[in-house]
Amino acid sequence: DDGTDKDFPSTGDLQVDSAVAYLSQKAQSVGVDFFFFFTGDPIVYPDGRGVEDDFLTLLLDLGENAIISAKNADMKLVKMGICFRHGDLSLNVYDSGNKFDERVKRSIGKRRFTTHKTDGGSGIGLMTAYELLRKYSASFVVNENIVSDEFQKCVSVVFNDRFAVRFE
């Protein structure tokens, strides 16, 4: 055992569990420590496969954004959490990288913008996320005032039928 395989809690969804393992390996390949937690019931999606595929897209896009952000920080950390309780699904991604650039904040939902072009960023992840949030009336909350010695921000997606984009 080379220490690369982490035992993460199962979400009850094989594709989500595989995506988490993929993000962990991707983080490790660039020197970022990756943590994952899951709380609640095994994930059950309404309306067949559409929601499942879109949730996977959000999970991967936001996870990869966090890894790109954290890999240039002094402390290289990403923590991802999924909560599914009483039919409500939320995704929370914490990272130790810089806070959001004001230009990124102003462009969300309007146009693709990236501050990480040299790291392979295209801005398409946040643009896709915005479109999916609107499709499901989900909320996108970026908390840059979290009380933590390790993390600078938390990006949350909450499927709450209240479409909103907020920076706190």
PDB file of C-alpha atoms in Angstrom:
ATOM      1  CA  ASP A   1       0.000   0.000   0.000  1.00  0.00           C
ATOM      2  CA  ASP A   2       1.494   3.316  -1.103  1.00  0.00           C
ATOM      3  CA  GLY A   3      -0.944   5.412   0.926  1.00  0.00           C
ATOM      4  CA  THR A   4      -2.749   6.822  -2.113  1.00  0.00           C
ATOM      5  CA  ASP A   5      -6.061   5.091  -1.512  1.00  0.00           C
ATOM      6  CA  LYS A   6      -8.241   6.814   1.043  1.00  0.00           C
ATOM      7  CA  ASP A   7     -11.348   5.270   2.491  1.00  0.00           C
ATOM      8  CA  PHE A   8     -14.070   7.852   2.081  1.00  0.00           C
ATOM      9  CA  PRO A   9     -17.608   7.400   3.351  1.00  0.00           C
ATOM     10  CA  SER A  10     -19.984   6.064   0.700  1.00  0.00           C
ATOM     11  CA  THR A  11     -22.775   8.333  -0.523  1.00  0.00           C
ATOM     12  CA  GLY A  12     -24.797   5.381  -1.783  1.00  0.00           C
ATOM     13  CA  ASP A  13     -24.115   6.548  -5.363  1.00  0.00           C
ATOM     14  CA  LEU A  14     -21.294   4.705  -7.128  1.00  0.00           C
ATOM     15  CA  GLN A  15     -20.698   7.505  -9.643  1.00  0.00           C
ATOM     16  CA  VAL A  16     -20.430  10.157  -6.928  1.00  0.00           C
ATOM     17  CA  ASP A  17     -18.103   7.904  -4.906  1.00  0.00           C
ATOM     18  CA  SER A  18     -15.944   7.395  -8.031  1.00  0.00           C
ATOM     19  CA  ALA A  19     -15.883  11.145  -8.718  1.00  0.00           C
ATOM     20  CA  VAL A  20     -14.726  11.804  -5.133  1.00  0.00           C
ATOM     21  CA  ALA A  21     -11.943   9.212  -5.538  1.00  0.00           C
ATOM     22  CA  TYR A  22     -10.943  10.852  -8.851  1.00  0.00           C
ATOM     23  CA  LEU A  23     -10.777  14.309  -7.224  1.00  0.00           C
ATOM     24  CA  SER A  24      -8.704  12.889  -4.359  1.00  0.00           C
ATOM     25  CA  GLN A  25      -6.195  11.422  -6.832  1.00  0.00           C
ATOM     26  CA  LYS A  26      -6.117  14.646  -8.864  1.00  0.00           C
ATOM     27  CA  ALA A  27      -5.494  16.667  -5.691  1.00  0.00           C
ATOM     28  CA  GLN A  28      -2.737  14.327  -4.566  1.00  0.00           C
ATOM     29  CA  SER A  29      -1.036  14.570  -7.983  1.00  0.00           C
ATOM     30  CA  VAL A  30      -0.539  18.331  -7.441  1.00  0.00           C
ATOM     31  CA  GLY A  31       0.325  18.130  -3.717  1.00  0.00           C
ATOM     32  CA  VAL A  32      -3.088  19.076  -2.310  1.00  0.00           C
ATOM     33  CA  ASP A  33      -4.548  17.221   0.682  1.00  0.00           C
ATOM     34  CA  PHE A  34      -8.151  16.219  -0.040  1.00  0.00           C
ATOM     35  CA  PHE A  35     -10.771  15.369   2.563  1.00  0.00           C
ATOM     36  CA  PHE A  36     -14.355  14.224   2.083  1.00  0.00           C
ATOM     37  CA  PHE A  37     -17.327  13.885   4.388  1.00  0.00           C
ATOM     38  CA  PHE A  38     -20.888  12.731   3.819  1.00  0.00           C
ATOM     39  CA  THR A  39     -23.831  13.090   6.150  1.00  0.00           C
ATOM     40  CA  GLY A  40     -27.418  12.002   5.989  1.00  0.00           C
ATOM     41  CA  ASP A  41     -29.149   9.336   3.961  1.00  0.00           C
ATOM     42  CA  PRO A  42     -27.865   7.592   0.815  1.00  0.00           C
ATOM     43  CA  ILE A  43     -28.487   9.946  -2.118  1.00  0.00           C
ATOM     44  CA  VAL A  44     -31.710   9.362  -4.045  1.00  0.00           C
ATOM     45  CA  TYR A  45     -32.365  11.551  -7.089  1.00  0.00           C
ATOM     46  CA  PRO A  46     -35.798  12.583  -8.302  1.00  0.00           C
ATOM     47  CA  ASP A  47     -36.690  12.517 -12.003  1.00  0.00           C
ATOM     48  CA  GLY A  48     -34.305   9.819 -13.197  1.00  0.00           C
ATOM     49  CA  ARG A  49     -30.802  10.433 -14.488  1.00  0.00           C
ATOM     50  CA  GLY A  50     -30.837  14.111 -15.411  1.00  0.00           C
ATOM     51  CA  VAL A  51     -30.298  15.374 -11.887  1.00  0.00           C
ATOM     52  CA  GLU A  52     -27.665  12.740 -11.178  1.00  0.00           C
ATOM     53  CA  ASP A  53     -25.548  13.688 -14.198  1.00  0.00           C
ATOM     54  CA  ASP A  54     -25.861  17.403 -13.457  1.00  0.00           C
ATOM     55  CA  PHE A  55     -24.945  16.908  -9.787  1.00  0.00           C
ATOM     56  CA  LEU A  56     -21.842  14.992 -10.898  1.00  0.00           C
ATOM     57  CA  THR A  57     -20.909  17.858 -13.218  1.00  0.00           C
ATOM     58  CA  LEU A  58     -21.209  20.360 -10.364  1.00  0.00           C
ATOM     59  CA  LEU A  59     -19.234  18.153  -7.996  1.00  0.00           C
ATOM     60  CA  LEU A  60     -16.392  17.688 -10.489  1.00  0.00           C
ATOM     61  CA  ASP A  61     -16.272  21.311 -11.694  1.00  0.00           C
ATOM     62  CA  LEU A  62     -16.314  22.816  -8.200  1.00  0.00           C
ATOM     63  CA  GLY A  63     -13.888  20.186  -6.900  1.00  0.00           C
ATOM     64  CA  GLU A  64     -11.417  20.850  -9.712  1.00  0.00           C
ATOM     65  CA  ASN A  65     -11.730  24.634  -9.188  1.00  0.00           C
ATOM     66  CA  ALA A  66     -10.918  24.166  -5.482  1.00  0.00           C
ATOM     67  CA  ILE A  67      -7.877  22.009  -6.279  1.00  0.00           C
ATOM     68  CA  ILE A  68      -6.564  24.609  -8.754  1.00  0.00           C
ATOM     69  CA  SER A  69      -7.056  27.330  -6.143  1.00  0.00           C
ATOM     70  CA  ALA A  70      -5.455  25.367  -3.295  1.00  0.00           C
ATOM     71  CA  LYS A  71      -2.410  24.123  -5.195  1.00  0.00           C
ATOM     72  CA  ASN A  72      -0.925  27.636  -5.238  1.00  0.00           C
ATOM     73  CA  ALA A  73      -1.552  28.312  -1.531  1.00  0.00           C
ATOM     74  CA  ASP A  74       0.897  27.874   1.339  1.00  0.00           C
ATOM     75  CA  MET A  75      -1.399  25.283   2.943  1.00  0.00           C
ATOM     76  CA  LYS A  76      -2.741  23.053   0.166  1.00  0.00           C
ATOM     77  CA  LEU A  77      -6.112  21.784   1.401  1.00  0.00           C
ATOM     78  CA  VAL A  78      -9.523  20.925  -0.047  1.00  0.00           C
ATOM     79  CA  LYS A  79     -12.442  19.551   1.947  1.00  0.00           C
ATOM     80  CA  MET A  80     -15.624  18.475   0.206  1.00  0.00           C
ATOM     81  CA  GLY A  81     -18.855  17.576   1.910  1.00  0.00           C
ATOM     82  CA  ILE A  82     -22.176  16.279   0.674  1.00  0.00           C
ATOM     83  CA  CYS A  83     -25.290  16.263   2.797  1.00  0.00           C
ATOM     84  CA  PHE A  84     -28.507  14.515   1.804  1.00  0.00           C
ATOM     85  CA  ARG A  85     -31.156  14.711   4.471  1.00  0.00           C
ATOM     86  CA  HIS A  86     -34.958  14.608   4.132  1.00  0.00           C
ATOM     87  CA  GLY A  87     -34.636  14.889   0.344  1.00  0.00           C
ATOM     88  CA  ASP A  88     -32.482  18.045   0.476  1.00  0.00           C
ATOM     89  CA  LEU A  89     -29.115  17.835  -1.260  1.00  0.00           C
ATOM     90  CA  SER A  90     -26.181  20.153  -0.640  1.00  0.00           C
ATOM     91  CA  LEU A  91     -22.550  20.240  -1.725  1.00  0.00           C
ATOM     92  CA  ASN A  92     -19.929  22.221   0.221  1.00  0.00           C
ATOM     93  CA  VAL A  93     -16.386  22.686  -1.040  1.00  0.00           C
ATOM     94  CA  TYR A  94     -13.780  24.336   1.189  1.00  0.00           C
ATOM     95  CA  ASP A  95     -10.319  25.303  -0.021  1.00  0.00           C
ATOM     96  CA  SER A  96      -7.212  27.051   1.260  1.00  0.00           C
ATOM     97  CA  GLY A  97      -6.633  29.098  -1.900  1.00  0.00           C
ATOM     98  CA  ASN A  98      -7.197  32.788  -2.463  1.00  0.00           C
ATOM     99  CA  LYS A  99     -10.602  34.369  -2.159  1.00  0.00           C
ATOM    100  CA  PHE A 100     -12.576  34.990  -5.368  1.00  0.00           C
ATOM    101  CA  ASP A 101     -11.252  37.709  -7.649  1.00  0.00           C
ATOM    102  CA  GLU A 102     -13.743  40.582  -7.991  1.00  0.00           C
ATOM    103  CA  ARG A 103     -13.728  40.085 -11.787  1.00  0.00           C
ATOM    104  CA  VAL A 104     -14.850  36.466 -11.304  1.00  0.00           C
ATOM    105  CA  LYS A 105     -17.657  37.592  -8.978  1.00  0.00           C
ATOM    106  CA  ARG A 106     -18.902  40.147 -11.516  1.00  0.00           C
ATOM    107  CA  SER A 107     -18.803  37.669 -14.418  1.00  0.00           C
ATOM    108  CA  ILE A 108     -20.703  34.745 -12.819  1.00  0.00           C
ATOM    109  CA  GLY A 109     -23.691  33.962 -14.978  1.00  0.00           C
ATOM    110  CA  LYS A 110     -22.707  36.534 -17.596  1.00  0.00           C
ATOM    111  CA  ARG A 111     -19.555  35.229 -19.259  1.00  0.00           C
ATOM    112  CA  ARG A 112     -16.690  32.797 -18.790  1.00  0.00           C
ATOM    113  CA  PHE A 113     -13.797  34.262 -16.846  1.00  0.00           C
ATOM    114  CA  THR A 114     -10.765  32.649 -15.250  1.00  0.00           C
ATOM    115  CA  THR A 115      -7.825  33.863 -13.222  1.00  0.00           C
ATOM    116  CA  HIS A 116      -6.130  30.447 -13.660  1.00  0.00           C
ATOM    117  CA  LYS A 117      -5.539  30.270 -17.414  1.00  0.00           C
ATOM    118  CA  THR A 118      -1.954  29.075 -16.844  1.00  0.00           C
ATOM    119  CA  ASP A 119      -3.297  26.197 -14.702  1.00  0.00           C
ATOM    120  CA  GLY A 120      -5.727  25.067 -17.392  1.00  0.00           C
ATOM    121  CA  GLY A 121      -8.686  27.128 -16.182  1.00  0.00           C
ATOM    122  CA  SER A 122     -11.220  28.256 -18.777  1.00  0.00           C
ATOM    123  CA  GLY A 123     -14.037  29.696 -16.677  1.00  0.00           C
ATOM    124  CA  ILE A 124     -16.426  27.165 -18.183  1.00  0.00           C
ATOM    125  CA  GLY A 125     -16.885  25.334 -14.866  1.00  0.00           C
ATOM    126  CA  LEU A 126     -18.467  28.308 -13.087  1.00  0.00           C
ATOM    127  CA  MET A 127     -20.528  29.197 -16.161  1.00  0.00           C
ATOM    128  CA  THR A 128     -21.832  25.613 -16.371  1.00  0.00           C
ATOM    129  CA  ALA A 129     -22.487  25.642 -12.620  1.00  0.00           C
ATOM    130  CA  TYR A 130     -24.553  28.830 -12.967  1.00  0.00           C
ATOM    131  CA  GLU A 131     -26.665  27.307 -15.754  1.00  0.00           C
ATOM    132  CA  LEU A 132     -27.306  24.155 -13.698  1.00  0.00           C
ATOM    133  CA  LEU A 133     -28.188  26.194 -10.613  1.00  0.00           C
ATOM    134  CA  ARG A 134     -30.762  28.108 -12.602  1.00  0.00           C
ATOM    135  CA  LYS A 135     -32.119  24.869 -14.123  1.00  0.00           C
ATOM    136  CA  TYR A 136     -32.783  23.407 -10.649  1.00  0.00           C
ATOM    137  CA  SER A 137     -33.500  26.677  -8.791  1.00  0.00           C
ATOM    138  CA  ALA A 138     -30.557  25.872  -6.543  1.00  0.00           C
ATOM    139  CA  SER A 139     -28.552  28.388  -4.536  1.00  0.00           C
ATOM    140  CA  PHE A 140     -24.844  29.137  -4.935  1.00  0.00           C
ATOM    141  CA  VAL A 141     -23.298  30.633  -1.828  1.00  0.00           C
ATOM    142  CA  VAL A 142     -19.641  31.605  -1.504  1.00  0.00           C
ATOM    143  CA  ASN A 143     -18.631  32.262   2.091  1.00  0.00           C
ATOM    144  CA  GLU A 144     -15.279  34.015   2.259  1.00  0.00           C
ATOM    145  CA  ASN A 145     -15.647  34.880   5.936  1.00  0.00           C
ATOM    146  CA  ILE A 146     -15.435  31.403   7.399  1.00  0.00           C
ATOM    147  CA  VAL A 147     -13.677  31.082  10.739  1.00  0.00           C
ATOM    148  CA  SER A 148     -10.887  28.645   9.955  1.00  0.00           C
ATOM    149  CA  ASP A 149      -7.118  28.466  10.203  1.00  0.00           C
ATOM    150  CA  GLU A 150      -6.979  26.157   7.190  1.00  0.00           C
ATOM    151  CA  PHE A 151      -9.610  27.338   4.719  1.00  0.00           C
ATOM    152  CA  GLN A 152     -10.170  30.690   2.994  1.00  0.00           C
ATOM    153  CA  LYS A 153     -13.603  30.011   1.545  1.00  0.00           C
ATOM    154  CA  CYS A 154     -16.503  27.612   1.187  1.00  0.00           C
ATOM    155  CA  VAL A 155     -18.496  27.261  -2.034  1.00  0.00           C
ATOM    156  CA  SER A 156     -21.926  25.740  -1.403  1.00  0.00           C
ATOM    157  CA  VAL A 157     -24.612  24.500  -3.755  1.00  0.00           C
ATOM    158  CA  VAL A 158     -27.960  23.902  -2.108  1.00  0.00           C
ATOM    159  CA  PHE A 159     -30.886  22.370  -3.971  1.00  0.00           C
ATOM    160  CA  ASN A 160     -33.530  24.450  -2.192  1.00  0.00           C
ATOM    161  CA  ASP A 161     -35.834  25.733  -4.965  1.00  0.00           C
ATOM    162  CA  ARG A 162     -34.624  29.284  -4.272  1.00  0.00           C
ATOM    163  CA  PHE A 163     -32.259  30.226  -7.097  1.00  0.00           C
ATOM    164  CA  ALA A 164     -29.728  32.689  -5.719  1.00  0.00           C
ATOM    165  CA  VAL A 165     -26.047  33.596  -6.084  1.00  0.00           C
ATOM    166  CA  ARG A 166     -24.533  35.133  -2.937  1.00  0.00           C
ATOM    167  CA  PHE A 167     -21.094  36.117  -1.725  1.00  0.00           C
ATOM    168  CA  GLU A 168     -20.750  36.442   2.046  1.00  0.00           C
TER     169      GLU A 168
END
